[in-house]
GROMACS .gro file of N, CA and C in nm:
model
  240
    1MET      N    1  -2.106   1.899 -26.294
    1MET     CA    2  -2.096   1.915 -26.438
    1MET      C    3  -1.980   2.010 -26.470
    2THR      N    4  -1.906   1.979 -26.574
    2THR     CA    5  -1.797   2.067 -26.620
    2THR      C    6  -1.817   2.099 -26.767
    3TYR      N    7  -1.755   2.206 -26.811
    3TYR     CA    8  -1.755   2.245 -26.951
    3TYR      C    9  -1.622   2.312 -26.981
    4GLU      N   10  -1.587   2.320 -27.109
    4GLU     CA   11  -1.461   2.381 -27.148
    4GLU      C   12  -1.484   2.496 -27.244
    5PHE      N   13  -1.397   2.596 -27.232
    5PHE     CA   14  -1.394   2.704 -27.330
    5PHE      C   15  -1.252   2.751 -27.346
    6ASP      N   16  -1.228   2.820 -27.458
    6ASP     CA   17  -1.097   2.877 -27.486
    6ASP      C   18  -1.109   3.028 -27.491
    7LEU      N   19  -1.005   3.095 -27.447
    7LEU     CA   20  -0.988   3.239 -27.467
    7LEU      C   21  -0.875   3.251 -27.568
    8VAL      N   22  -0.909   3.292 -27.690
    8VAL     CA   23  -0.817   3.290 -27.803
    8VAL      C   24  -0.761   3.430 -27.827
    9ALA      N   25  -0.630   3.440 -27.841
    9ALA     CA   26  -0.563   3.568 -27.865
    9ALA      C   27  -0.599   3.621 -28.002
   10GLU      N   28  -0.654   3.742 -28.008
   10GLU     CA   29  -0.687   3.806 -28.135
   10GLU      C   30  -0.561   3.861 -28.200
   11GLY      N   31  -0.460   3.894 -28.122
   11GLY     CA   32  -0.338   3.955 -28.173
   11GLY      C   33  -0.227   3.856 -28.206
   12GLY      N   34  -0.259   3.730 -28.221
   12GLY     CA   35  -0.159   3.632 -28.259
   12GLY      C   36  -0.111   3.544 -28.145
   13GLU      N   37  -0.058   3.604 -28.039
   13GLU     CA   38  -0.009   3.523 -27.928
   13GLU      C   39  -0.028   3.598 -27.797
   14LEU      N   40  -0.023   3.522 -27.689
   14LEU     CA   41  -0.036   3.578 -27.555
   14LEU      C   42   0.100   3.632 -27.511
   15ARG      N   43   0.100   3.747 -27.447
   15ARG     CA   44   0.226   3.810 -27.404
   15ARG      C   45   0.218   3.844 -27.254
   16PHE      N   46   0.232   3.742 -27.173
   16PHE     CA   47   0.225   3.761 -27.028
   16PHE      C   48   0.352   3.826 -26.975
   17VAL      N   49   0.336   3.917 -26.881
   17VAL     CA   50   0.451   3.969 -26.808
   17VAL      C   51   0.479   3.872 -26.693
   18GLU      N   52   0.583   3.896 -26.619
   18GLU     CA   53   0.623   3.808 -26.510
   18GLU      C   54   0.505   3.770 -26.420
   19ARG      N   55   0.486   3.640 -26.403
   19ARG     CA   56   0.382   3.583 -26.316
   19ARG      C   57   0.240   3.618 -26.361
   20GLY      N   58   0.224   3.669 -26.481
   20GLY     CA   59   0.092   3.706 -26.532
   20GLY      C   60  -0.001   3.587 -26.547
   21PHE      N   61   0.053   3.474 -26.598
   21PHE     CA   62  -0.033   3.358 -26.616
   21PHE      C   63  -0.078   3.301 -26.482
   22GLU      N   64   0.007   3.304 -26.381
   22GLU     CA   65  -0.034   3.256 -26.249
   22GLU      C   66  -0.152   3.339 -26.196
   23ARG      N   67  -0.148   3.468 -26.221
   23ARG     CA   68  -0.258   3.557 -26.179
   23ARG      C   69  -0.386   3.522 -26.257
   24VAL      N   70  -0.374   3.498 -26.387
   24VAL     CA   71  -0.489   3.459 -26.469
   24VAL      C   72  -0.547   3.328 -26.416
   25ARG      N   73  -0.461   3.232 -26.389
   25ARG     CA   74  -0.508   3.102 -26.336
   25ARG      C   75  -0.584   3.122 -26.205
   26PHE      N   76  -0.531   3.206 -26.117
   26PHE     CA   77  -0.599   3.234 -25.990
   26PHE      C   78  -0.735   3.299 -26.015
   27LEU      N   79  -0.741   3.402 -26.098
   27LEU     CA   80  -0.866   3.474 -26.123
   27LEU      C   81  -0.973   3.381 -26.180
   28LEU      N   82  -0.936   3.302 -26.279
   28LEU     CA   83  -1.034   3.212 -26.341
   28LEU      C   84  -1.076   3.102 -26.244
   29SER      N   85  -0.983   3.053 -26.164
   29SER     CA   86  -1.017   2.949 -26.066
   29SER      C   87  -1.114   3.001 -25.960
   30GLU      N   88  -1.095   3.124 -25.919
   30GLU     CA   89  -1.179   3.182 -25.815
   30GLU      C   90  -1.313   3.232 -25.866
   31PHE      N   91  -1.315   3.297 -25.980
   31PHE     CA   92  -1.436   3.369 -26.022
   31PHE      C   93  -1.514   3.304 -26.134
   32GLN      N   94  -1.459   3.203 -26.204
   32GLN     CA   95  -1.536   3.141 -26.312
   32GLN      C   96  -1.634   3.036 -26.260
   33PRO      N   97  -1.612   2.946 -26.172
   33PRO     CA   98  -1.487   2.891 -26.120
   33PRO      C   99  -1.432   2.782 -26.212
   34ALA      N  100  -1.302   2.778 -26.228
   34ALA     CA  101  -1.236   2.682 -26.315
   34ALA      C  102  -1.162   2.578 -26.233
   35SER      N  103  -1.168   2.453 -26.279
   35SER     CA  104  -1.093   2.347 -26.213
   35SER      C  105  -0.957   2.327 -26.280
   36ARG      N  106  -0.942   2.375 -26.405
   36ARG     CA  107  -0.815   2.364 -26.475
   36ARG      C  108  -0.801   2.480 -26.574
   37VAL      N  109  -0.683   2.541 -26.577
   37VAL     CA  110  -0.653   2.651 -26.669
   37VAL      C  111  -0.515   2.623 -26.727
   38THR      N  112  -0.507   2.607 -26.860
   38THR     CA  113  -0.380   2.576 -26.925
   38THR      C  114  -0.358   2.665 -27.046
   39LEU      N  115  -0.232   2.675 -27.088
   39LEU     CA  116  -0.197   2.745 -27.211
   39LEU      C  117  -0.188   2.644 -27.323
   40GLU      N  118  -0.235   2.682 -27.443
   40GLU     CA  119  -0.232   2.595 -27.559
   40GLU      C  120  -0.155   2.663 -27.671
   41GLY      N  121  -0.074   2.584 -27.742
   41GLY     CA  122   0.002   2.634 -27.855
   41GLY      C  123   0.145   2.669 -27.818
   42GLU      N  124   0.229   2.680 -27.921
   42GLU     CA  125   0.370   2.715 -27.901
   42GLU      C  126   0.410   2.812 -28.010
   43PRO      N  127   0.421   2.938 -27.986
   43PRO     CA  128   0.396   3.007 -27.859
   43PRO      C  129   0.247   3.004 -27.827
   44PRO      N  130   0.211   3.024 -27.701
   44PRO     CA  131   0.070   3.011 -27.661
   44PRO      C  132  -0.019   3.114 -27.732
   45THR      N  133  -0.131   3.062 -27.785
   45THR     CA  134  -0.229   3.147 -27.854
   45THR      C  135  -0.367   3.139 -27.792
   46ARG      N  136  -0.383   3.049 -27.695
   46ARG     CA  137  -0.513   3.035 -27.629
   46ARG      C  138  -0.498   2.987 -27.486
   47ILE      N  139  -0.596   3.025 -27.406
   47ILE     CA  140  -0.607   2.979 -27.268
   47ILE      C  141  -0.724   2.883 -27.265
   48ARG      N  142  -0.699   2.758 -27.229
   48ARG     CA  143  -0.806   2.658 -27.220
   48ARG      C  144  -0.852   2.650 -27.075
   49VAL      N  145  -0.985   2.658 -27.058
   49VAL     CA  146  -1.044   2.660 -26.924
   49VAL      C  147  -1.144   2.546 -26.912
   50CYS      N  148  -1.128   2.464 -26.809
   50CYS     CA  149  -1.227   2.364 -26.771
   50CYS      C  150  -1.296   2.418 -26.647
   51ALA      N  151  -1.423   2.452 -26.662
   51ALA     CA  152  -1.497   2.518 -26.554
   51ALA      C  153  -1.603   2.426 -26.496
   52ASP      N  154  -1.640   2.453 -26.373
   52ASP     CA  155  -1.741   2.376 -26.302
   52ASP      C  156  -1.877   2.443 -26.314
   53GLY      N  157  -1.983   2.362 -26.315
   53GLY     CA  158  -2.118   2.416 -26.317
   53GLY      C  159  -2.179   2.415 -26.455
   54GLN      N  160  -2.281   2.497 -26.473
   54GLN     CA  161  -2.352   2.509 -26.600
   54GLN      C  162  -2.273   2.598 -26.695
   55PRO      N  163  -2.273   2.567 -26.826
   55PRO     CA  164  -2.200   2.650 -26.923
   55PRO      C  165  -2.248   2.795 -26.922
   56VAL      N  166  -2.153   2.885 -26.907
   56VAL     CA  167  -2.179   3.029 -26.911
   56VAL      C  168  -2.061   3.095 -26.981
   57THR      N  169  -2.081   3.216 -27.026
   57THR     CA  170  -1.971   3.293 -27.083
   57THR      C  171  -1.892   3.357 -26.969
   58ILE      N  172  -1.784   3.419 -27.001
   58ILE     CA  173  -1.700   3.484 -26.899
   58ILE      C  174  -1.752   3.627 -26.876
   59ALA      N  175  -1.753   3.670 -26.752
   59ALA     CA  176  -1.800   3.805 -26.718
   59ALA      C  177  -1.710   3.910 -26.783
   60PRO      N  178  -1.769   4.018 -26.836
   60PRO     CA  179  -1.689   4.121 -26.905
   60PRO      C  180  -1.575   4.179 -26.821
   61GLY      N  181  -1.596   4.204 -26.693
   61GLY     CA  182  -1.490   4.258 -26.608
   61GLY      C  183  -1.376   4.161 -26.590
   62LEU      N  184  -1.409   4.033 -26.573
   62LEU     CA  185  -1.306   3.930 -26.559
   62LEU      C  186  -1.229   3.915 -26.690
   63LEU      N  187  -1.299   3.915 -26.802
   63LEU     CA  188  -1.233   3.906 -26.932
   63LEU      C  189  -1.138   4.024 -26.952
   64ALA      N  190  -1.180   4.143 -26.916
   64ALA     CA  191  -1.095   4.262 -26.931
   64ALA      C  192  -0.966   4.248 -26.850
   65GLU      N  193  -0.977   4.195 -26.729
   65GLU     CA  194  -0.858   4.177 -26.645
   65GLU      C  195  -0.764   4.072 -26.703
   66VAL      N  196  -0.821   3.962 -26.755
   66VAL     CA  197  -0.740   3.858 -26.818
   66VAL      C  198  -0.672   3.913 -26.944
   67GLU      N  199  -0.744   3.992 -27.023
   67GLU     CA  200  -0.685   4.052 -27.143
   67GLU      C  201  -0.568   4.143 -27.108
   68GLU      N  202  -0.583   4.220 -27.003
   68GLU     CA  203  -0.474   4.309 -26.960
   68GLU      C  204  -0.350   4.228 -26.923
   69LEU      N  205  -0.369   4.119 -26.850
   69LEU     CA  206  -0.257   4.035 -26.810
   69LEU      C  207  -0.196   3.959 -26.928
   70ALA      N  208  -0.281   3.924 -27.026
   70ALA     CA  209  -0.235   3.850 -27.144
   70ALA      C  210  -0.172   3.940 -27.249
   71GLY      N  211  -0.193   4.069 -27.240
   71GLY     CA  212  -0.134   4.163 -27.334
   71GLY      C  213  -0.197   4.163 -27.471
   72THR      N  214  -0.324   4.117 -27.481
   72THR     CA  215  -0.393   4.113 -27.609
   72THR      C  216  -0.543   4.099 -27.587
   73THR      N  217  -0.619   4.129 -27.690
   73THR     CA  218  -0.764   4.107 -27.688
   73THR      C  219  -0.790   3.957 -27.703
   74LEU      N  220  -0.890   3.907 -27.631
   74LEU     CA  221  -0.922   3.765 -27.634
   74LEU      C  222  -1.064   3.743 -27.683
   75ARG      N  223  -1.083   3.635 -27.757
   75ARG     CA  224  -1.214   3.594 -27.807
   75ARG      C  225  -1.257   3.468 -27.733
   76PHE      N  226  -1.382   3.464 -27.686
   76PHE     CA  227  -1.438   3.349 -27.615
   76PHE      C  228  -1.485   3.247 -27.717
   77GLU      N  229  -1.444   3.121 -27.700
   77GLU     CA  230  -1.491   3.009 -27.785
   77GLU      C  231  -1.531   2.893 -27.695
   78MET      N  232  -1.659   2.856 -27.698
   78MET     CA  233  -1.707   2.740 -27.624
   78MET      C  234  -1.657   2.615 -27.695
   79ARG      N  235  -1.608   2.517 -27.621
   79ARG     CA  236  -1.564   2.390 -27.677
   79ARG      C  237  -1.678   2.289 -27.666
   80THR      N  238  -1.690   2.206 -27.768
   80THR     CA  239  -1.798   2.106 -27.766
   80THR      C  240  -1.744   1.968 -27.742
   0.00000   0.00000   0.00000
């Protein structure tokens, strides 16, 4: 079973430093676990995650690390 959710930038847009998104993709793939992680919008304003298993929210520690790499606060939105 898979489910999707978005991590939406509260500050307008995502501001990754060099290779920051690759690190986010790795973290979400390993610890969520996600089968697909993409950026949405131009400039990107959300991270779309397709995760495996039963629908769950993102762990607070993992979210904090992703926010640090994204350079902004993120809001969790489950996709239906």
